[in-house]
PDB file of C-alpha atoms and ligand atoms in Angstrom:
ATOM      1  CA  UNK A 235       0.000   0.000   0.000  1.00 97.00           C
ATOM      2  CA  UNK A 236       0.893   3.431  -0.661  1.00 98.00           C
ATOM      3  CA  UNK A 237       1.669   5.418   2.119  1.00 98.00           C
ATOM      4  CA  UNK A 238       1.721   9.402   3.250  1.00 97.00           C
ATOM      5  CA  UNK A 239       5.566  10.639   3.478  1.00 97.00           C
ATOM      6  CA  UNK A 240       6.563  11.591   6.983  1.00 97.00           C
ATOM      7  CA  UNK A 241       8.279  14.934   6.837  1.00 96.00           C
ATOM      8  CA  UNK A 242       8.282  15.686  10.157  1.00 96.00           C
ATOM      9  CA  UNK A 243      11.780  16.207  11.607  1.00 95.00           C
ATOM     10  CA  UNK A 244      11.229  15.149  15.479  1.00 96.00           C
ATOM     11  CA  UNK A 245       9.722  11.790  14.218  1.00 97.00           C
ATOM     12  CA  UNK A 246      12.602  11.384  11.658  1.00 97.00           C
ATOM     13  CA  UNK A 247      15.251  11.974  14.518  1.00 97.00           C
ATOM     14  CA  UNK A 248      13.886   8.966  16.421  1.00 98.00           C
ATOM     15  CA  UNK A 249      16.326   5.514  15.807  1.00 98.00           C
ATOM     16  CA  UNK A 250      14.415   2.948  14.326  1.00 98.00           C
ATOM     17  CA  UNK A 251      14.481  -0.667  15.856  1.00 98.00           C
ATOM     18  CA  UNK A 252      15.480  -3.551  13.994  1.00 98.00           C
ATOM     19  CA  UNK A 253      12.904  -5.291  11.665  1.00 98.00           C
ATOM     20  CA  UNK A 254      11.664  -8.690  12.502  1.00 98.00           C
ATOM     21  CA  UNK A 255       9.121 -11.319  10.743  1.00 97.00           C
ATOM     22  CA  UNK A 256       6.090  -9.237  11.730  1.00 98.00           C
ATOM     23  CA  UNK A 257       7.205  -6.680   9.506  1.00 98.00           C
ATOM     24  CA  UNK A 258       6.764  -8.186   5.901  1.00 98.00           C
ATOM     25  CA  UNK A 259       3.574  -5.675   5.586  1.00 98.00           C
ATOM     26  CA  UNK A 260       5.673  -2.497   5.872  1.00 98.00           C
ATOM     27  CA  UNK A 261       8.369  -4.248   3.459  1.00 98.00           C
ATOM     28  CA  UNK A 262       5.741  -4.121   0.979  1.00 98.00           C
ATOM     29  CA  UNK A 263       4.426  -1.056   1.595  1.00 98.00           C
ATOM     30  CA  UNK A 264       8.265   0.771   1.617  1.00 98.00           C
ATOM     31  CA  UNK A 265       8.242  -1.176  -2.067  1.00 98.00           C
ATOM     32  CA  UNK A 266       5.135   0.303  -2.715  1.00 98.00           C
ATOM     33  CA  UNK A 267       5.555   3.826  -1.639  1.00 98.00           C
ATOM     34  CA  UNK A 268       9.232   4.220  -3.669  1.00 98.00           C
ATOM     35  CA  UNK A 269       7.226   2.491  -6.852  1.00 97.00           C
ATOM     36  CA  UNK A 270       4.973   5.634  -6.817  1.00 97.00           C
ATOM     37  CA  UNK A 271       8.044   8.321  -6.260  1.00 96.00           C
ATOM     38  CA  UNK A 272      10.719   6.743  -8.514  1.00 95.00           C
ATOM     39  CA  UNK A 273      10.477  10.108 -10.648  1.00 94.00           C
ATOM     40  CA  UNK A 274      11.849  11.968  -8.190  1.00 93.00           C
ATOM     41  CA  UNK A 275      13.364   9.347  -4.927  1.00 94.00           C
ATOM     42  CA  UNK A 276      15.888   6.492  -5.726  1.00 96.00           C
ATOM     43  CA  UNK A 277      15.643   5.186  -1.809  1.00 97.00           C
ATOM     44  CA  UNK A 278      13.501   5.126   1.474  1.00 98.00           C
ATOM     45  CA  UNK A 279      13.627   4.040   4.913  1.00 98.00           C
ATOM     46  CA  UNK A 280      10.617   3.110   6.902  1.00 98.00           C
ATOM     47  CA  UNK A 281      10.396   5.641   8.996  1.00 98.00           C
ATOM     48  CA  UNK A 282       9.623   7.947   5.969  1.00 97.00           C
ATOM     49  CA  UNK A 283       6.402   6.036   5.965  1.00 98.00           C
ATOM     50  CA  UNK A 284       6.091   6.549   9.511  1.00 98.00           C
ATOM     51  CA  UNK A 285       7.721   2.710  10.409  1.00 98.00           C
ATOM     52  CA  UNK A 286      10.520   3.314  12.821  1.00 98.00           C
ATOM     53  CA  UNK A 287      12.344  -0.272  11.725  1.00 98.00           C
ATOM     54  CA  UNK A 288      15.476  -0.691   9.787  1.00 98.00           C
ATOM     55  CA  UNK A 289      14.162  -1.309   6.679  1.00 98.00           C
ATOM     56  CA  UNK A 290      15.287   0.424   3.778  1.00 98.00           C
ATOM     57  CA  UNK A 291      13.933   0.247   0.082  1.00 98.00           C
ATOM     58  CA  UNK A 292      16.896   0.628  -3.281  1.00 98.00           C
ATOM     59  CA  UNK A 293      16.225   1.290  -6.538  1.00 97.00           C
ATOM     60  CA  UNK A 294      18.492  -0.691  -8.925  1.00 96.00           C
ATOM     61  CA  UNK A 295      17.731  -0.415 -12.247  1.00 93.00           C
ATOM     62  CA  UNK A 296      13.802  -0.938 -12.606  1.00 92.00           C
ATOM     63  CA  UNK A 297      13.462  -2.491  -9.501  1.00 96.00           C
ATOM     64  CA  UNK A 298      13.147  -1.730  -6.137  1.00 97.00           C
ATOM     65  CA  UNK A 299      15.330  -3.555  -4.154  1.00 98.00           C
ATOM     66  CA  UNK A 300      14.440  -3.984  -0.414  1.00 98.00           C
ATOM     67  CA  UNK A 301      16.825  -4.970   2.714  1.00 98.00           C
ATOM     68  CA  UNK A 302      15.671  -5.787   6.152  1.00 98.00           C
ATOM     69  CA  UNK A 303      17.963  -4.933   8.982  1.00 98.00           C
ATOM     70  CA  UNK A 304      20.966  -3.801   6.724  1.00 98.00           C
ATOM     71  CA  UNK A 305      24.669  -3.672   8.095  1.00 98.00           C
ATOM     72  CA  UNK A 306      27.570  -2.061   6.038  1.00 98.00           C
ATOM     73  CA  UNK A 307      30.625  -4.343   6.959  1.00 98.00           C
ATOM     74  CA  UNK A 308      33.264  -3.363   4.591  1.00 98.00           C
ATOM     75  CA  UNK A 309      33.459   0.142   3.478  1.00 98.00           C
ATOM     76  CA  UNK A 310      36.411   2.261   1.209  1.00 98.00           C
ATOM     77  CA  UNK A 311      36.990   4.994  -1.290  1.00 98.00           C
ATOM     78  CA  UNK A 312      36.182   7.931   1.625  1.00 98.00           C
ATOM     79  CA  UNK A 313      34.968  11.017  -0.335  1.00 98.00           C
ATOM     80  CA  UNK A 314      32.646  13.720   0.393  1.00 98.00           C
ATOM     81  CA  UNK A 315      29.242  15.023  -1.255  1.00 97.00           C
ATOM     82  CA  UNK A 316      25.817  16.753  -1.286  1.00 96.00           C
ATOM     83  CA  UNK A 317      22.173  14.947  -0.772  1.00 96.00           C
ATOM     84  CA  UNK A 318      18.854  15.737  -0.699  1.00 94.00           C
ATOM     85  CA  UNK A 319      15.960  13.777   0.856  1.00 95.00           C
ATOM     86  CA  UNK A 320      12.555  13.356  -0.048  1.00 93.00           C
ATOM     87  CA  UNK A 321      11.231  13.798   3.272  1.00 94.00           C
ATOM     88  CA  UNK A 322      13.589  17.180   3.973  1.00 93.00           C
ATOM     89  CA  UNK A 323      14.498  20.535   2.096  1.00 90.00           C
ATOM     90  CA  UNK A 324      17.119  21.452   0.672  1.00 92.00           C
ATOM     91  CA  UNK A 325      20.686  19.902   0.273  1.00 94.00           C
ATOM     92  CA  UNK A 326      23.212  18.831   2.536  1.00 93.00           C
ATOM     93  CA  UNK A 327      26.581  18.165   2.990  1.00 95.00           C
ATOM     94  CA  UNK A 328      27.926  14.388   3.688  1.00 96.00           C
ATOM     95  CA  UNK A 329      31.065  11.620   3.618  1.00 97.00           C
ATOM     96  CA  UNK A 330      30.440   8.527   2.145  1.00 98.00           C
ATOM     97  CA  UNK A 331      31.899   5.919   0.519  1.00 98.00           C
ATOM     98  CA  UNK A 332      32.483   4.447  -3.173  1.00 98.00           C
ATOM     99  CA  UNK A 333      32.438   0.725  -2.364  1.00 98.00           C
ATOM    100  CA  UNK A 334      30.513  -0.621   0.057  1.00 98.00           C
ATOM    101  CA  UNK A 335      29.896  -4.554   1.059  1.00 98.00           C
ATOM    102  CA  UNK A 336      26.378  -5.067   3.017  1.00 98.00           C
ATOM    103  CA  UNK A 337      24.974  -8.102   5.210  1.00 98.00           C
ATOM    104  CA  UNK A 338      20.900  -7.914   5.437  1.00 98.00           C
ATOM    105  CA  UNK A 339      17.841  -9.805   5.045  1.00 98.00           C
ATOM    106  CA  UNK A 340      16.074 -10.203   1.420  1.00 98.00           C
ATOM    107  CA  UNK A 341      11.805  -9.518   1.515  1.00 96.00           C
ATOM    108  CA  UNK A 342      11.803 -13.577   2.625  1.00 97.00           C
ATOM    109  CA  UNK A 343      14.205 -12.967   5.577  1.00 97.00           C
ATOM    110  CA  UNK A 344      16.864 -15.034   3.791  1.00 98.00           C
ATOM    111  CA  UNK A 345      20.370 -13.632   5.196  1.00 98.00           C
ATOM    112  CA  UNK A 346      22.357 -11.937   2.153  1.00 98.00           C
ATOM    113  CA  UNK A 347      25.690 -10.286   1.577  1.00 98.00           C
ATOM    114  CA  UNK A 348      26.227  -7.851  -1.191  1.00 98.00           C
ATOM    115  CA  UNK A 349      28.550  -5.809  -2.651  1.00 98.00           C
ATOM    116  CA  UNK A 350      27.870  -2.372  -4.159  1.00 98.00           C
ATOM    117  CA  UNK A 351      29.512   0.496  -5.385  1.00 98.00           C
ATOM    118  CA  UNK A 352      28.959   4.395  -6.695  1.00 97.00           C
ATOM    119  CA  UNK A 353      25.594   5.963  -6.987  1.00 96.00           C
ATOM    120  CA  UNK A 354      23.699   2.472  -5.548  1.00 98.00           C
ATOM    121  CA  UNK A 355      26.300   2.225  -2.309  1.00 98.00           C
ATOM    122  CA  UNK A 356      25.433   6.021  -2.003  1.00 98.00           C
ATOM    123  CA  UNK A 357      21.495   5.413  -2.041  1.00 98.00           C
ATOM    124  CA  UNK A 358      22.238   2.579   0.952  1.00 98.00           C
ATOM    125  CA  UNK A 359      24.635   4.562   2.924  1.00 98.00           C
ATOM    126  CA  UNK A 360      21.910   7.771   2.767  1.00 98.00           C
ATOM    127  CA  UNK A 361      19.028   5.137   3.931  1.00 98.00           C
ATOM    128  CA  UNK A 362      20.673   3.472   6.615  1.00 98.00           C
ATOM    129  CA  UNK A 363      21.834   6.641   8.115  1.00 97.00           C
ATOM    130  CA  UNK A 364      17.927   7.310   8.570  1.00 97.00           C
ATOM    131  CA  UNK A 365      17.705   4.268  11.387  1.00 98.00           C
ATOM    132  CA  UNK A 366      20.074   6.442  13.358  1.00 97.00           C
ATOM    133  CA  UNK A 367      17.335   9.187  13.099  1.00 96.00           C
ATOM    134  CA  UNK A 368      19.968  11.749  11.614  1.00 93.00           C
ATOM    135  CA  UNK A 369      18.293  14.153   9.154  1.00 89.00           C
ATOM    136  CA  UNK A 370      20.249  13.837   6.008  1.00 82.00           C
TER     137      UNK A 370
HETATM  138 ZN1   ZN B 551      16.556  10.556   3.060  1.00 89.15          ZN
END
């Protein structure tokens, strides 16, 4: 389902919990709400739908590519940039990191490990950094 994005910044500096199997709804409804802002939002976390769980939504190509209770373990190429954030205004400064490697749970709660790099490790880095309720 298609939900209402939270733009409210005390809500959005709360740290979200991790996910567990009682979540799968709000997976689907994170997959949902990106699929009907992909013209202008290439990631989400939950708690821009108002879920305060670590789950985060990535578009790769066409699809949107969801990970439950993401952890970057290997991280390198240090450089600094600009975002902006659907749920905020404006742009703001950040550090992150070219190439990125990533345990978390696929939308079954099967344990993964990926590797990513460039604009996709950039989406994850910017979406994980919601769960620590840091407006970015
Ligand atoms: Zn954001």
């Amino acid at each position: 389902m298609v939900k209402q994005i939270v733009r409210d910044p005390m809500f959005l500096q709360l740290k979200s919990e991790p996910a567990t199997e009682d979540d799968r709804q709000v997976v689907q409804d994170l997959i949902d709400t990106l699929n009907a802002n992909r013209d202008r939002c290439v990631g989400m976390a939950a708690n821009m739908i108002g879920v305060r769980k670590q789950i985060i939504v990535v578009a790769m190509g066409p699809f949107s590519v969801p990970m439950i209770n993401p952890v970057i373990t290997k991280k390198t190429g240090k450089y600094e940039t600009e975002e902006s954030c659907l749920s905020l205004e404006g742009v703001r400064p950040c550090t992150r990191y070219k190439e990125i490697e990533v345990d978390y749970l696929d939308q079954n709660f099967e344990k993964k490990h990926g590797k990513y790099t460039d604009f996709t490790a950039q989406i994850i880095q910017h979406e994980i950094q919601h769960f620590s309720g840091e407006l970015i």
